[in-house]
mmCIF file of C-alpha atoms in Angstrom:
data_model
loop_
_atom_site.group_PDB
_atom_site.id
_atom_site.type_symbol
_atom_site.label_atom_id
_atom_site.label_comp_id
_atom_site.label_asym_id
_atom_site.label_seq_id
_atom_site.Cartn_x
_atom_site.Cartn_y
_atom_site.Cartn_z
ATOM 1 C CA UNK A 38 -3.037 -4.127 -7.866
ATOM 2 C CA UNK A 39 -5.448 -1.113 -7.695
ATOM 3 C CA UNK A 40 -8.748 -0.924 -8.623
ATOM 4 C CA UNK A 41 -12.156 1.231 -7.881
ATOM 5 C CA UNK A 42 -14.909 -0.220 -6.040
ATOM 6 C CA UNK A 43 -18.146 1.291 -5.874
ATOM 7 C CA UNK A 44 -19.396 1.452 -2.391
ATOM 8 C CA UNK A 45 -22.904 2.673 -0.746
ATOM 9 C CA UNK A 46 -22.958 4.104 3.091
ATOM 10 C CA UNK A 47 -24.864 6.715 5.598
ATOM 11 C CA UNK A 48 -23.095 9.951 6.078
ATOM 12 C CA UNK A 49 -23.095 12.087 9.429
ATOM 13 C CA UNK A 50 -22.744 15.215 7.987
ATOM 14 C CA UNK A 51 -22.874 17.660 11.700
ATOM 15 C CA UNK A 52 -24.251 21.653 11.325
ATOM 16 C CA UNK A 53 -21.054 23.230 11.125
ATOM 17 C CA UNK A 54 -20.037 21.842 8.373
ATOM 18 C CA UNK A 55 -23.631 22.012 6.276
ATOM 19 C CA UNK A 56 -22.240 25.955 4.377
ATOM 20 C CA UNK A 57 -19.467 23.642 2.905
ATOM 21 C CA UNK A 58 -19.346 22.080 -0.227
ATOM 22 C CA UNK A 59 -21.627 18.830 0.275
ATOM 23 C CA UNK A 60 -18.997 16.858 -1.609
ATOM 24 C CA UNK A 61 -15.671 17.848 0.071
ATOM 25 C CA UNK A 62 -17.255 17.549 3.185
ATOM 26 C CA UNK A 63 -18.870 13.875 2.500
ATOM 27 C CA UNK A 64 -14.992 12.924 0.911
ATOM 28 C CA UNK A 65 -13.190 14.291 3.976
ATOM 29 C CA UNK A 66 -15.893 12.522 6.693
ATOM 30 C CA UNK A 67 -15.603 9.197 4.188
ATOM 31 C CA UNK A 68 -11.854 9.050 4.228
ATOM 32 C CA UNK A 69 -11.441 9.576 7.639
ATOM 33 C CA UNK A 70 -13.718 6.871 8.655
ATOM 34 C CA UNK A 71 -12.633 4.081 5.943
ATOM 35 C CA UNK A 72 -8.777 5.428 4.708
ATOM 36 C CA UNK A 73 -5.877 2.312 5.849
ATOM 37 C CA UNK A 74 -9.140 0.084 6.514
ATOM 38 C CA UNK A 75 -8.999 -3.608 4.916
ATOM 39 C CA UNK A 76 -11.596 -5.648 2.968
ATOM 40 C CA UNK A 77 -10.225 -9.316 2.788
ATOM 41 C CA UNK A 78 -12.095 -9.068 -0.848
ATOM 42 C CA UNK A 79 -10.897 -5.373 -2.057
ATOM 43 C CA UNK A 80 -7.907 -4.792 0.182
ATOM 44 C CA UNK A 81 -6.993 -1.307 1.755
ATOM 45 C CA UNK A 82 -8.664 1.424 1.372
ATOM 46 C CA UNK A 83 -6.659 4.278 -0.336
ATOM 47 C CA UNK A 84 -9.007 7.083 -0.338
ATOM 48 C CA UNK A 85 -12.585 8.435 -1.580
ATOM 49 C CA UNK A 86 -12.203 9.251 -5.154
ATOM 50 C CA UNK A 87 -15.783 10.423 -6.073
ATOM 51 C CA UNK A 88 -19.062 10.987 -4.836
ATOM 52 C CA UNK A 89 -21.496 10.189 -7.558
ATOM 53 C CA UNK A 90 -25.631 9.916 -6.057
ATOM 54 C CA UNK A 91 -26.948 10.728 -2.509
ATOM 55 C CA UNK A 92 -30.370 10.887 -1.344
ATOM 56 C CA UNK A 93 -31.989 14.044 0.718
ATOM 57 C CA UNK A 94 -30.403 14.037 3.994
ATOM 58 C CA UNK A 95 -32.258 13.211 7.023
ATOM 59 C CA UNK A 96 -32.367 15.259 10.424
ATOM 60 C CA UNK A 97 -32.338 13.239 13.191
ATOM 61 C CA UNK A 98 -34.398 14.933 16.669
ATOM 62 C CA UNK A 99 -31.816 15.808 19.401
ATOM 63 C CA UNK A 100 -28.666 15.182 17.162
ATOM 64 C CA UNK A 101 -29.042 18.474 14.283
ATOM 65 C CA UNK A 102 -26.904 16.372 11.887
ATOM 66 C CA UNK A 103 -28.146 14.924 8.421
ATOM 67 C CA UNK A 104 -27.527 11.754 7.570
ATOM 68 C CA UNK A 105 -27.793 11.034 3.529
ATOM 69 C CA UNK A 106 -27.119 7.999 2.142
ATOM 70 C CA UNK A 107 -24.447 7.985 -0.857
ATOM 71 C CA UNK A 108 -22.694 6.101 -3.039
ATOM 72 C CA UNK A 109 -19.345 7.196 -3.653
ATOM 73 C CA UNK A 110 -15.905 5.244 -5.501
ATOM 74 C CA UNK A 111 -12.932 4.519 -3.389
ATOM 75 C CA UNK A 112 -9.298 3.266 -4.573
ATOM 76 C CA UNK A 113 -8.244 0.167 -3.165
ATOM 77 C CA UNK A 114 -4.699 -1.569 -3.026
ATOM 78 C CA UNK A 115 -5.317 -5.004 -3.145
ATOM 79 C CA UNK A 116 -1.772 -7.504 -3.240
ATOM 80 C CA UNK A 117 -2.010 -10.613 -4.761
ATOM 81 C CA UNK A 118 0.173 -13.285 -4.635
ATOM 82 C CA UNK A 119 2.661 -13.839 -7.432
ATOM 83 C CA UNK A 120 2.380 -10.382 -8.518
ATOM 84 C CA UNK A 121 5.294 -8.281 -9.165
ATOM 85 C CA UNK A 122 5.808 -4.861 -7.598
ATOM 86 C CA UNK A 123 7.898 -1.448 -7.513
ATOM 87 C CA UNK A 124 8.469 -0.237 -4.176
ATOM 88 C CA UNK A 125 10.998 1.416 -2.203
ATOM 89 C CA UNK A 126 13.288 0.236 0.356
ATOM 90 C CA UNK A 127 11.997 2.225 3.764
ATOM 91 C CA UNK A 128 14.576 0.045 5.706
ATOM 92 C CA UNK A 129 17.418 -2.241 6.191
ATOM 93 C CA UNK A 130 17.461 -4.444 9.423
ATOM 94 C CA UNK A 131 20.178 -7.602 10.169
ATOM 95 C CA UNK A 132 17.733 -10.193 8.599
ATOM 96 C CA UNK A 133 16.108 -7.766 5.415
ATOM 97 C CA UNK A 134 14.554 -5.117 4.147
ATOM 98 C CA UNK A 135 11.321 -3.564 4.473
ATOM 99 C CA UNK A 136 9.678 -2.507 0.940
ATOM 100 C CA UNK A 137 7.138 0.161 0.739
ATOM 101 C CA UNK A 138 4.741 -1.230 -1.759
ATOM 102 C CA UNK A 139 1.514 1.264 -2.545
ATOM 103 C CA UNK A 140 0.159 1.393 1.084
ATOM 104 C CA UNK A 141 1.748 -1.212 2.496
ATOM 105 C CA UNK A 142 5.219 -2.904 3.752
ATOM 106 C CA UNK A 143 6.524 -5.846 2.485
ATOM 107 C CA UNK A 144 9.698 -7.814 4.059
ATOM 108 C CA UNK A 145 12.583 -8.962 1.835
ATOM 109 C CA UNK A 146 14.436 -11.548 3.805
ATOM 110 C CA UNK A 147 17.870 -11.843 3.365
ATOM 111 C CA UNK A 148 17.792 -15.012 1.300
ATOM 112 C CA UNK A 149 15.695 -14.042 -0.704
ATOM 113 C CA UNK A 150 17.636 -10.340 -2.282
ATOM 114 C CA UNK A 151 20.068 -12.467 -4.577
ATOM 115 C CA UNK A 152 21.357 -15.884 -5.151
ATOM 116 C CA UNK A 153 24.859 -14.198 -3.340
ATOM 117 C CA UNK A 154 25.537 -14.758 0.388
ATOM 118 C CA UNK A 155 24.416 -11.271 1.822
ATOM 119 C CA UNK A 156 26.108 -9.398 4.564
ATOM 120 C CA UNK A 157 25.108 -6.662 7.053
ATOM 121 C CA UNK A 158 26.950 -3.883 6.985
ATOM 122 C CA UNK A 159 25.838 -2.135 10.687
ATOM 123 C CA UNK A 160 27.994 1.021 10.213
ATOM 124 C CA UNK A 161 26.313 2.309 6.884
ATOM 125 C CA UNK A 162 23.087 0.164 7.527
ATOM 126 C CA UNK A 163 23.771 -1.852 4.359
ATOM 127 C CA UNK A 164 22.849 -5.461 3.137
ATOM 128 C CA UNK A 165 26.067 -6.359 1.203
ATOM 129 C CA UNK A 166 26.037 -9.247 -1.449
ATOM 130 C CA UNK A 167 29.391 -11.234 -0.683
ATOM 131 C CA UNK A 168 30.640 -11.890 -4.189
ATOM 132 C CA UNK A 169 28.801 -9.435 -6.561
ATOM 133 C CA UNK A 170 29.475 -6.511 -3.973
ATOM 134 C CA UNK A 171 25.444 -5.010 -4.866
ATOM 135 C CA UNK A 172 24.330 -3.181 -2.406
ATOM 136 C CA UNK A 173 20.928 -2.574 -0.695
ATOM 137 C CA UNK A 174 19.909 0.421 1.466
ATOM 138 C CA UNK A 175 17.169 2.620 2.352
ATOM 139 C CA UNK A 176 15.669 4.601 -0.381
ATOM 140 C CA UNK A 177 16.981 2.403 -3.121
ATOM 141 C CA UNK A 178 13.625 1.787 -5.304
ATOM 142 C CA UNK A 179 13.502 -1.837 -6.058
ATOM 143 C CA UNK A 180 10.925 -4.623 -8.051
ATOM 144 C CA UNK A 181 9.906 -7.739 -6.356
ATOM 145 C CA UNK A 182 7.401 -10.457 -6.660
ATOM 146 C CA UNK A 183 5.246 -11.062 -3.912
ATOM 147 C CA UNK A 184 5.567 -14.610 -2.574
ATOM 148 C CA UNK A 185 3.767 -14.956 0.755
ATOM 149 C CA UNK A 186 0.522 -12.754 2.101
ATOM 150 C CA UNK A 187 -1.308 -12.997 4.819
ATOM 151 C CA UNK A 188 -3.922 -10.180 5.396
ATOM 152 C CA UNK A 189 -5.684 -10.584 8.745
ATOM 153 C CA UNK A 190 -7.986 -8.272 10.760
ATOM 154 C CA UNK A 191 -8.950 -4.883 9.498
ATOM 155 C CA UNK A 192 -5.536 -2.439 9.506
ATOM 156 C CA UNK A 193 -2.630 -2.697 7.694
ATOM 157 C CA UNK A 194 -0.489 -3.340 10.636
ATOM 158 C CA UNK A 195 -2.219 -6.775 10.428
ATOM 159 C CA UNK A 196 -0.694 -7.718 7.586
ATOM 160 C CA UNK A 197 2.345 -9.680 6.584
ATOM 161 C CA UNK A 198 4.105 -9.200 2.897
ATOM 162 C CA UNK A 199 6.942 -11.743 1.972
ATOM 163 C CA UNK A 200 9.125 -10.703 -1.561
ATOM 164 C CA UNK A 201 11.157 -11.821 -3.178
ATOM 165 C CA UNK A 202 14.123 -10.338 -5.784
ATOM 166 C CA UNK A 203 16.008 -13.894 -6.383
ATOM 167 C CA UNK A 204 14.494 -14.372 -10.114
ATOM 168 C CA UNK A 205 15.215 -12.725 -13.286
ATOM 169 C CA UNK A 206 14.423 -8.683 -14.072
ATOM 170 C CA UNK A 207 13.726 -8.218 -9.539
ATOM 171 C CA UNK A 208 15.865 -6.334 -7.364
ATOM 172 C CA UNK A 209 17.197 -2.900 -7.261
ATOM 173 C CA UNK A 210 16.624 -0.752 -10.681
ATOM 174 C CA UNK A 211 19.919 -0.833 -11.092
ATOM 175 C CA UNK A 212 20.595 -4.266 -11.097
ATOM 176 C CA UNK A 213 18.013 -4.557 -13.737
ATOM 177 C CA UNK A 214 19.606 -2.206 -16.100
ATOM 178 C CA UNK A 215 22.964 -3.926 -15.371
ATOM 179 C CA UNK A 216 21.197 -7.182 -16.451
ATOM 180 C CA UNK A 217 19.735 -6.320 -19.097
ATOM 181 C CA UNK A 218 22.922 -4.187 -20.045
ATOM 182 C CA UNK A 219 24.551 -7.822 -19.997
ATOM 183 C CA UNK A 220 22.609 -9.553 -21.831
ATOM 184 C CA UNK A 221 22.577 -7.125 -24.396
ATOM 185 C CA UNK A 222 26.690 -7.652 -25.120
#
């Protein structure tokens, strides 16, 4: 889920950069220092969305910067557990796939893509459902609930996504249309 947070800091703003406009510059220094960076209570950082109320900046002896303190909104991804997402398939590996899911990866195991016995198919780097013959590759875009999370330290590579695309109206799109398609007859 996304959301905006409102968020207060101190920005180093250094002399060359004081002719530019104060809010591009602010942004830019913002989302380099907190862009991919996790809250256990917000979730990842997306970007700096808008700077809304700084004070005067301050020049600090022997540095030549000004620091101001501002408030600004960020966007933040923050996965919760049960929730269903759209995502695409960034890659298929022996055991599953990995889903990109807003900022984020998220692992579909094997068991868990459909109630079929699934297959990997090394030559086209394909996970092949035994009976049903669906397919799932890289770049297929796909909906799955999320079913384990474990967010730990402060990056995204810290983080562990398990989904799942075993229940009714997940998987690949087109699997979905073909279900509903069938249920429709």
């Amino acid at each position: 889920m996304y959301e905006i947070v409102t968020i207060e800091d101190t920005v180093r703003v250094p002399p060359n950069m004081f002719d530019q406009p104060f809010d591009e510059v602010v942004t830019e220094i913002l989302n380099r220092k907190y862009v991919g960076k996790i809250d256990k209570n917000t979730g990842v950082l997306v970007m700096v969305t808008d700077i809304f109320d700084h004070n005067q900046g301050r020049v600090v002896i022997g540095d030549g910067s000004a620091f101001y303190h501002v408030k600004f909104d960020a966007l933040f991804f923050n996965p919760t557990l049960h929730e269903v997402v759209d995502g695409e398939v960034i890659e298929i590996l022996e055991f599953g796939a990995f889903v990109r899911i807003g900022p984020m990866d998220g692992l579909v195991h094997v068991s868990q893509i459909t109630n079929d016995y699934i297959n990997y198919d090394e030559k086209n780097g394909l996970l092949v459902a035994n009976e049903s013959n669906k397919t799932l590759d890289a770049g297929d875009m796909v909906r799955a609930r999320l079913v384990a999370l474990s967010i730990k330290g402060n990056s995204t590579n810290d983080c562990k996504i398990g989904l799942t695309m075993r229940q009714p109206g997940l998987g690949r799109f087109e699997w979905i249309i073909d279900e509903k398609m069938g249920a429709n007859k």
